[in-house]
Amino acid sequence: MYRHRSRLPKALMAIAVTGSLALVSGCSDEGEPLTFDAPSPQAAATGGQSTGGARKGSQEAQLAAGTLMPTGPKAEFTTQNTIDDGTRIGVTTLHGEKSGFTGKVWVWAPKQYFDAKYANSGFPVLIALPGGNGYPNNYWMGTDLKLQSSISKWSEEGKSLPFIVVMPVLNPDDKYYYDGSDIPGQPKMGTWMTEDVPDFVKANFRTFKSRDGWAFMGSSSGAFVGLKSVLKHPDKFKAVIASGPDIVPDSPLWAGHEAEQRANDPERLARALGAKPDSKDNAVYLAMQVGSKESGLKKAKAFVRDYTKGPVKTRLQVIQDGEHNAKTYVKGMGDGSIQWISKHMQAPVPSS
């Protein structure tokens, strides 16, 4: 079976997924209907008044202008897992209107999302992608890797924004890698990841209209997709945490489609973006993470050295004694990566 050389070995992927599923199966709430409904904007207004009117021009009015309230249609979620603070990870099936692909998406919203004082505010979104095949499950939906509980803790400590974490399937099957791209003749996984999934999030959650509220994170093959997506669509996404990333598109399905393959090459994309003016609208923030025991450390250092230019901003987190696995990468996020991208993204703002 085909497998990328630097991508998360299938055995390690199986361990990560098995651990997640084991914990999921023990969750008494699993399968129960779940809603992400939160307090209405009215609930946050002083004296029952909505933001606006006398507050026009205030912080709340400015925030409302940048916040996108859920557009619908509303998805039906069931509980997949529950983390320690009582918040839940939900799962639904998304029929991608633009890509034509249908797959599962898991979502977690932080406890701040349900606080009435944030009812008028959008929240930043982190699209979290797994290593390995990422099918039929995205292993970040489990509790064993502690992604969501860590973000909850970090947000209280001021190290991270309270991200909505969105976890779509990475590939349409477990036979090939599709490089998160629209490979001719194959399911349009690039459109799925960068258009259908964000549209789904906007339909169901309070988000930000600006790209300042949108980022990726991923490990190995998922890191490649996140890195490539941000570099290819800097108008839609501002940052990525790319952990143990692949750097080149090397799916065997690219055979005969060299031009399209080059158009999805992170190095080419970074070179092109780096040649543009270093403006606020062009700037992207690439947080690279690699364990000190990984073979990919040299390639990550070379990428940072060669492509940090103009609007392409980079940071390299070398995780001491770290290996090519998801738990290493969560540690690296806490050591600095999540704080770095959070500084460059839009934070939710409470009503006064």
Short mmCIF file of C-alpha atoms in Angstrom, two decimals:
data_model
loop_
_atom_site.label_atom_id
_atom_site.label_comp_id
_atom_site.label_asym_id
_atom_site.label_seq_id
_atom_site.Cartn_x
_atom_site.Cartn_y
_atom_site.Cartn_z
CA MET A 1 0.00 0.00 0.00
CA TYR A 2 1.19 3.47 -0.86
CA ARG A 3 2.34 5.63 2.03
CA HIS A 4 4.29 8.88 2.16
CA ARG A 5 7.74 8.38 3.56
CA SER A 6 7.49 11.17 6.12
CA ARG A 7 3.85 10.79 6.97
CA LEU A 8 2.67 9.29 10.22
CA PRO A 9 3.32 5.54 9.96
CA LYS A 10 0.13 3.55 9.73
CA ALA A 11 0.93 1.68 12.95
CA LEU A 12 1.28 4.95 14.86
CA MET A 13 -1.86 6.28 13.25
CA ALA A 14 -3.71 3.15 14.35
CA ILE A 15 -2.50 3.59 17.91
CA ALA A 16 -3.69 7.19 17.98
CA VAL A 17 -7.06 6.35 16.47
CA THR A 18 -7.53 3.26 18.63
CA GLY A 19 -6.82 5.25 21.77
CA SER A 20 -9.35 7.88 20.73
CA LEU A 21 -12.01 5.34 19.87
CA ALA A 22 -11.47 3.48 23.12
CA LEU A 23 -12.20 6.60 25.10
CA VAL A 24 -15.08 7.54 22.84
CA SER A 25 -16.71 4.16 23.33
CA GLY A 26 -16.63 4.71 27.08
CA CYS A 27 -18.42 8.05 26.86
CA SER A 28 -21.92 7.66 28.29
CA ASP A 29 -23.17 10.60 26.24
CA GLU A 30 -22.02 9.18 22.93
CA GLY A 31 -24.72 9.28 20.28
CA GLU A 32 -26.94 11.74 22.11
CA PRO A 33 -28.24 14.73 20.13
CA LEU A 34 -26.03 17.77 20.56
CA THR A 35 -26.65 21.43 19.87
CA PHE A 36 -24.13 24.24 19.74
CA ASP A 37 -26.82 26.85 20.28
CA ALA A 38 -25.52 29.67 22.44
CA PRO A 39 -27.05 32.76 24.08
CA SER A 40 -28.64 35.10 21.58
CA PRO A 41 -27.08 38.54 21.06
CA GLN A 42 -30.00 39.98 23.08
CA ALA A 43 -28.74 38.13 26.16
CA ALA A 44 -25.51 40.10 26.23
CA ALA A 45 -27.08 43.52 25.90
CA THR A 46 -27.44 45.69 28.97
CA GLY A 47 -31.03 46.11 30.11
CA GLY A 48 -32.29 43.85 27.33
CA GLN A 49 -31.21 46.32 24.64
CA SER A 50 -29.51 44.95 21.56
CA THR A 51 -26.14 46.31 20.51
CA GLY A 52 -26.59 49.25 18.21
CA GLY A 53 -28.60 52.46 18.62
CA ALA A 54 -26.81 54.48 21.31
CA ARG A 55 -23.91 52.07 21.07
CA LYS A 56 -23.39 52.71 17.39
CA GLY A 57 -19.69 53.33 16.83
CA SER A 58 -18.87 51.54 20.09
CA GLN A 59 -16.70 48.48 20.45
CA GLU A 60 -19.79 46.28 20.25
CA ALA A 61 -20.93 47.87 16.99
CA GLN A 62 -17.47 47.47 15.49
CA LEU A 63 -17.38 43.87 16.64
CA ALA A 64 -20.80 43.18 15.15
CA ALA A 65 -19.54 44.48 11.82
CA GLY A 66 -16.75 41.89 11.86
CA THR A 67 -18.77 39.00 13.28
CA LEU A 68 -20.67 36.60 11.06
CA MET A 69 -23.67 35.11 12.80
CA PRO A 70 -24.63 31.55 11.79
CA THR A 71 -26.03 31.63 8.28
CA GLY A 72 -27.69 28.20 8.28
CA PRO A 73 -28.78 25.67 7.34
CA LYS A 74 -28.31 24.13 10.74
CA ALA A 75 -26.59 20.73 10.88
CA GLU A 76 -27.66 17.87 13.12
CA PHE A 77 -24.93 16.84 15.56
CA THR A 78 -24.60 13.88 17.88
CA THR A 79 -22.20 13.66 20.79
CA GLN A 80 -18.91 11.94 20.03
CA ASN A 81 -17.04 12.69 23.23
CA THR A 82 -17.01 14.88 26.34
CA ILE A 83 -13.94 16.60 27.77
CA ASP A 84 -13.19 17.37 31.40
CA ASP A 85 -14.76 20.84 31.47
CA GLY A 86 -18.10 19.44 30.29
CA THR A 87 -17.90 20.70 26.72
CA ARG A 88 -18.65 18.17 24.02
CA ILE A 89 -17.22 17.10 20.71
CA GLY A 90 -20.00 16.65 18.17
CA VAL A 91 -20.06 14.83 14.86
CA THR A 92 -22.15 15.25 11.74
CA THR A 93 -22.07 14.25 8.09
CA LEU A 94 -21.40 17.05 5.65
CA HIS A 95 -22.54 16.90 2.03
CA GLY A 96 -20.16 19.30 0.33
CA GLU A 97 -22.11 21.35 -2.18
CA LYS A 98 -19.04 22.68 -3.97
CA SER A 99 -16.84 19.59 -3.94
CA GLY A 100 -19.55 16.97 -4.24
CA PHE A 101 -17.78 14.99 -1.51
CA THR A 102 -19.60 13.67 1.56
CA GLY A 103 -17.74 12.99 4.78
CA LYS A 104 -17.79 13.28 8.54
CA VAL A 105 -16.85 16.42 10.43
CA TRP A 106 -16.25 16.63 14.18
CA VAL A 107 -16.53 19.96 16.00
CA TRP A 108 -15.74 21.26 19.47
CA ALA A 109 -16.64 24.71 20.80
CA PRO A 110 -14.91 26.12 23.91
CA LYS A 111 -16.91 27.00 27.00
CA GLN A 112 -16.46 30.72 26.26
CA TYR A 113 -18.61 30.23 23.17
CA PHE A 114 -21.62 29.57 25.41
CA ASP A 115 -20.99 32.53 27.73
CA ALA A 116 -23.62 35.27 27.29
CA LYS A 117 -21.00 38.01 27.35
CA TYR A 118 -19.61 36.66 24.06
CA ALA A 119 -23.02 36.32 22.42
CA ASN A 120 -22.28 39.17 20.00
CA SER A 121 -18.81 38.00 19.12
CA GLY A 122 -17.39 35.68 16.53
CA PHE A 123 -14.82 33.04 17.48
CA PRO A 124 -11.62 32.02 15.70
CA VAL A 125 -11.62 28.66 13.93
CA LEU A 126 -8.86 26.05 13.95
CA ILE A 127 -9.25 23.32 11.32
CA ALA A 128 -7.39 20.35 12.82
CA LEU A 129 -6.10 17.64 10.48
CA PRO A 130 -4.65 14.24 11.41
CA GLY A 131 -1.64 12.38 10.10
CA GLY A 132 -1.89 9.11 8.24
CA ASN A 133 -4.89 8.52 6.01
CA GLY A 134 -7.30 10.42 8.24
CA TYR A 135 -10.13 8.13 7.16
CA PRO A 136 -12.72 7.12 8.26
CA ASN A 137 -11.91 9.05 11.44
CA ASN A 138 -9.97 12.17 12.35
CA TYR A 139 -8.04 11.16 15.45
CA TRP A 140 -8.19 14.64 16.97
CA MET A 141 -11.82 13.91 17.87
CA GLY A 142 -10.73 11.71 20.77
CA THR A 143 -9.76 12.86 24.25
CA ASP A 144 -6.53 10.89 24.63
CA LEU A 145 -4.45 13.41 22.65
CA LYS A 146 -5.89 16.22 24.80
CA LEU A 147 -6.11 18.79 22.03
CA GLN A 148 -9.41 20.31 23.15
CA SER A 149 -8.71 20.12 26.88
CA SER A 150 -5.31 21.71 26.28
CA ILE A 151 -6.83 24.59 24.30
CA SER A 152 -9.37 25.04 27.10
CA LYS A 153 -6.54 25.23 29.65
CA TRP A 154 -4.31 27.43 27.49
CA SER A 155 -7.12 29.88 26.83
CA GLU A 156 -7.62 30.34 30.57
CA GLU A 157 -3.87 30.92 30.96
CA GLY A 158 -3.83 33.49 28.17
CA LYS A 159 -1.61 31.33 25.95
CA SER A 160 -4.25 30.57 23.33
CA LEU A 161 -7.40 31.98 21.85
CA PRO A 162 -10.54 29.93 22.61
CA PHE A 163 -10.69 28.33 19.18
CA ILE A 164 -13.60 26.45 17.70
CA VAL A 165 -11.87 23.23 16.63
CA VAL A 166 -13.13 21.66 13.41
CA MET A 167 -11.96 18.15 12.48
CA PRO A 168 -12.97 16.94 9.01
CA VAL A 169 -11.94 13.65 7.46
CA LEU A 170 -8.70 14.13 5.55
CA ASN A 171 -9.10 11.69 2.65
CA PRO A 172 -12.05 9.96 0.94
CA ASP A 173 -10.61 6.46 1.54
CA ASP A 174 -7.70 4.68 3.20
CA LYS A 175 -5.98 3.65 -0.02
CA TYR A 176 -4.37 6.89 -1.18
CA TYR A 177 -3.40 10.35 -0.03
CA TYR A 178 -5.15 13.07 -2.01
CA ASP A 179 -2.91 15.90 -0.76
CA GLY A 180 -5.95 17.99 0.19
CA SER A 181 -6.16 18.93 -3.47
CA ASP A 182 -8.46 18.80 -6.48
CA ILE A 183 -6.56 16.14 -8.39
CA PRO A 184 -8.19 15.78 -11.82
CA GLY A 185 -10.57 12.83 -11.94
CA GLN A 186 -10.56 12.41 -8.15
CA PRO A 187 -12.77 13.67 -5.30
CA LYS A 188 -12.21 17.39 -4.91
CA MET A 189 -10.56 17.33 -1.51
CA GLY A 190 -9.06 20.79 -1.93
CA THR A 191 -12.49 22.32 -2.46
CA TRP A 192 -13.87 20.22 0.41
CA MET A 193 -11.20 21.44 2.82
CA THR A 194 -11.00 25.13 1.89
CA GLU A 195 -14.59 25.87 0.83
CA ASP A 196 -17.14 23.29 1.99
CA VAL A 197 -15.77 22.88 5.51
CA PRO A 198 -15.49 26.66 6.16
CA ASP A 199 -18.97 27.18 4.67
CA PHE A 200 -20.30 24.53 7.04
CA VAL A 201 -18.68 26.23 10.03
CA LYS A 202 -20.11 29.61 9.02
CA ALA A 203 -23.55 28.03 8.70
CA ASN A 204 -23.49 26.71 12.27
CA PHE A 205 -21.26 28.96 14.39
CA ARG A 206 -20.47 32.59 15.16
CA THR A 207 -17.29 33.25 13.23
CA PHE A 208 -15.33 36.19 11.86
CA LYS A 209 -15.74 37.57 8.37
CA SER A 210 -12.04 38.31 8.15
CA ARG A 211 -9.35 35.71 7.48
CA ASP A 212 -7.93 36.84 10.84
CA GLY A 213 -10.28 34.29 12.40
CA TRP A 214 -9.26 31.27 10.34
CA ALA A 215 -6.33 28.87 10.74
CA PHE A 216 -5.23 25.28 10.24
CA MET A 217 -3.24 22.87 12.34
CA GLY A 218 -2.16 19.38 11.40
CA SER A 219 0.40 16.65 11.77
CA SER A 220 2.36 14.93 9.02
CA SER A 221 0.08 14.49 6.00
CA GLY A 222 -2.46 16.80 7.65
CA ALA A 223 0.28 19.38 8.19
CA PHE A 224 1.00 19.34 4.47
CA VAL A 225 -2.65 20.05 3.69
CA GLY A 226 -2.86 22.87 6.24
CA LEU A 227 0.41 24.43 5.08
CA LYS A 228 -0.53 24.22 1.42
CA SER A 229 -4.06 25.54 2.03
CA VAL A 230 -2.86 28.67 3.84
CA LEU A 231 -0.21 29.42 1.22
CA LYS A 232 -2.66 28.84 -1.63
CA HIS A 233 -5.53 30.79 -0.06
CA PRO A 234 -4.01 33.60 2.02
CA ASP A 235 -7.19 35.58 1.41
CA LYS A 236 -9.16 32.99 3.42
CA PHE A 237 -6.72 31.71 6.06
CA LYS A 238 -4.09 33.53 8.08
CA ALA A 239 -2.09 30.92 9.98
CA VAL A 240 -1.15 27.27 10.34
CA ILE A 241 0.59 25.07 12.88
CA ALA A 242 2.33 22.51 10.66
CA SER A 243 3.75 19.64 12.73
CA GLY A 244 6.20 17.17 11.21
CA PRO A 245 4.98 18.39 7.82
CA ASP A 246 5.43 16.90 4.41
CA ILE A 247 6.69 19.61 2.10
CA VAL A 248 5.95 18.28 -1.38
CA PRO A 249 2.75 16.96 -3.03
CA ASP A 250 3.59 13.34 -3.80
CA SER A 251 0.33 11.46 -4.17
CA PRO A 252 0.60 8.85 -6.95
CA LEU A 253 -2.71 10.20 -8.23
CA TRP A 254 -0.88 13.25 -9.61
CA ALA A 255 0.58 11.12 -12.41
CA GLY A 256 -0.15 12.85 -15.71
CA HIS A 257 -1.18 16.07 -13.97
CA GLU A 258 2.14 17.78 -13.37
CA ALA A 259 0.85 21.33 -13.82
CA GLU A 260 -1.85 20.83 -11.21
CA GLN A 261 0.67 19.18 -8.92
CA ARG A 262 2.99 22.17 -9.14
CA ALA A 263 0.07 24.46 -8.34
CA ASN A 264 -0.27 22.65 -4.99
CA ASP A 265 3.42 22.66 -4.05
CA PRO A 266 4.05 24.56 -0.77
CA GLU A 267 7.54 25.60 -1.86
CA ARG A 268 6.29 27.15 -5.09
CA LEU A 269 3.37 28.76 -3.29
CA ALA A 270 5.64 30.18 -0.57
CA ARG A 271 8.07 31.54 -3.15
CA ALA A 272 5.26 33.27 -5.05
CA LEU A 273 3.65 34.74 -1.94
CA GLY A 274 7.03 35.84 -0.60
CA ALA A 275 7.53 37.96 -3.71
CA LYS A 276 4.38 39.98 -3.00
CA PRO A 277 4.32 43.20 -0.96
CA ASP A 278 4.72 42.66 2.77
CA SER A 279 1.31 44.05 3.64
CA LYS A 280 -1.14 43.27 6.40
CA ASP A 281 -3.52 41.66 3.92
CA ASN A 282 -0.84 39.37 2.46
CA ALA A 283 0.86 38.23 5.66
CA VAL A 284 0.55 34.57 6.67
CA TYR A 285 1.98 32.96 9.79
CA LEU A 286 3.50 29.49 9.46
CA ALA A 287 4.29 27.84 12.78
CA MET A 288 6.44 24.82 11.95
CA GLN A 289 6.91 22.12 14.59
CA VAL A 290 9.29 19.17 14.47
CA GLY A 291 10.49 16.78 17.17
CA SER A 292 14.22 16.77 17.78
CA LYS A 293 14.29 13.01 17.07
CA GLU A 294 12.47 13.33 13.73
CA SER A 295 14.09 12.80 10.37
CA GLY A 296 12.16 15.76 8.94
CA LEU A 297 13.89 18.38 11.07
CA LYS A 298 16.44 19.22 8.37
CA LYS A 299 13.70 19.78 5.76
CA ALA A 300 11.71 22.01 8.11
CA LYS A 301 14.76 24.14 8.84
CA ALA A 302 15.47 24.43 5.11
CA PHE A 303 11.90 25.55 4.40
CA VAL A 304 12.07 28.24 7.08
CA ARG A 305 15.47 29.38 5.82
CA ASP A 306 14.50 29.53 2.16
CA TYR A 307 10.95 30.88 2.24
CA THR A 308 10.73 33.31 5.15
CA LYS A 309 10.44 36.45 3.10
CA GLY A 310 8.07 39.39 2.77
CA PRO A 311 4.58 38.43 3.88
CA VAL A 312 5.60 34.83 4.67
CA LYS A 313 6.28 34.83 8.42
CA THR A 314 7.59 31.67 10.04
CA ARG A 315 8.46 30.22 13.42
CA LEU A 316 10.14 26.88 14.06
CA GLN A 317 9.43 25.00 17.29
CA VAL A 318 11.93 22.18 17.85
CA ILE A 319 10.31 19.88 20.39
CA GLN A 320 13.01 18.40 22.58
CA ASP A 321 13.04 14.59 22.58
CA GLY A 322 9.97 14.77 20.36
CA GLU A 323 9.11 12.12 17.82
CA HIS A 324 6.77 11.92 14.83
CA ASN A 325 3.49 11.61 16.71
CA ALA A 326 0.48 13.66 17.70
CA LYS A 327 1.19 13.81 21.43
CA THR A 328 4.58 15.36 20.72
CA TYR A 329 2.88 18.01 18.62
CA VAL A 330 0.33 18.97 21.29
CA LYS A 331 3.28 19.51 23.62
CA GLY A 332 4.93 21.73 21.01
CA MET A 333 1.76 23.77 20.68
CA GLY A 334 1.82 24.45 24.41
CA ASP A 335 5.52 25.29 24.29
CA GLY A 336 4.90 28.25 22.02
CA SER A 337 3.23 27.53 18.69
CA ILE A 338 -0.37 28.12 19.77
CA GLN A 339 0.58 31.34 21.52
CA TRP A 340 2.40 32.64 18.44
CA ILE A 341 -0.48 32.19 16.01
CA SER A 342 -2.98 33.43 18.62
CA LYS A 343 -1.15 36.77 18.77
CA HIS A 344 -1.76 37.27 15.07
CA MET A 345 -5.41 36.24 14.99
CA GLN A 346 -8.73 37.76 15.96
CA ALA A 347 -9.85 37.14 19.55
CA PRO A 348 -13.49 37.07 20.65
CA VAL A 349 -14.50 40.25 22.45
CA PRO A 350 -16.93 40.32 25.38
CA SER A 351 -19.71 42.87 25.47
CA SER A 352 -19.31 45.63 28.02
#
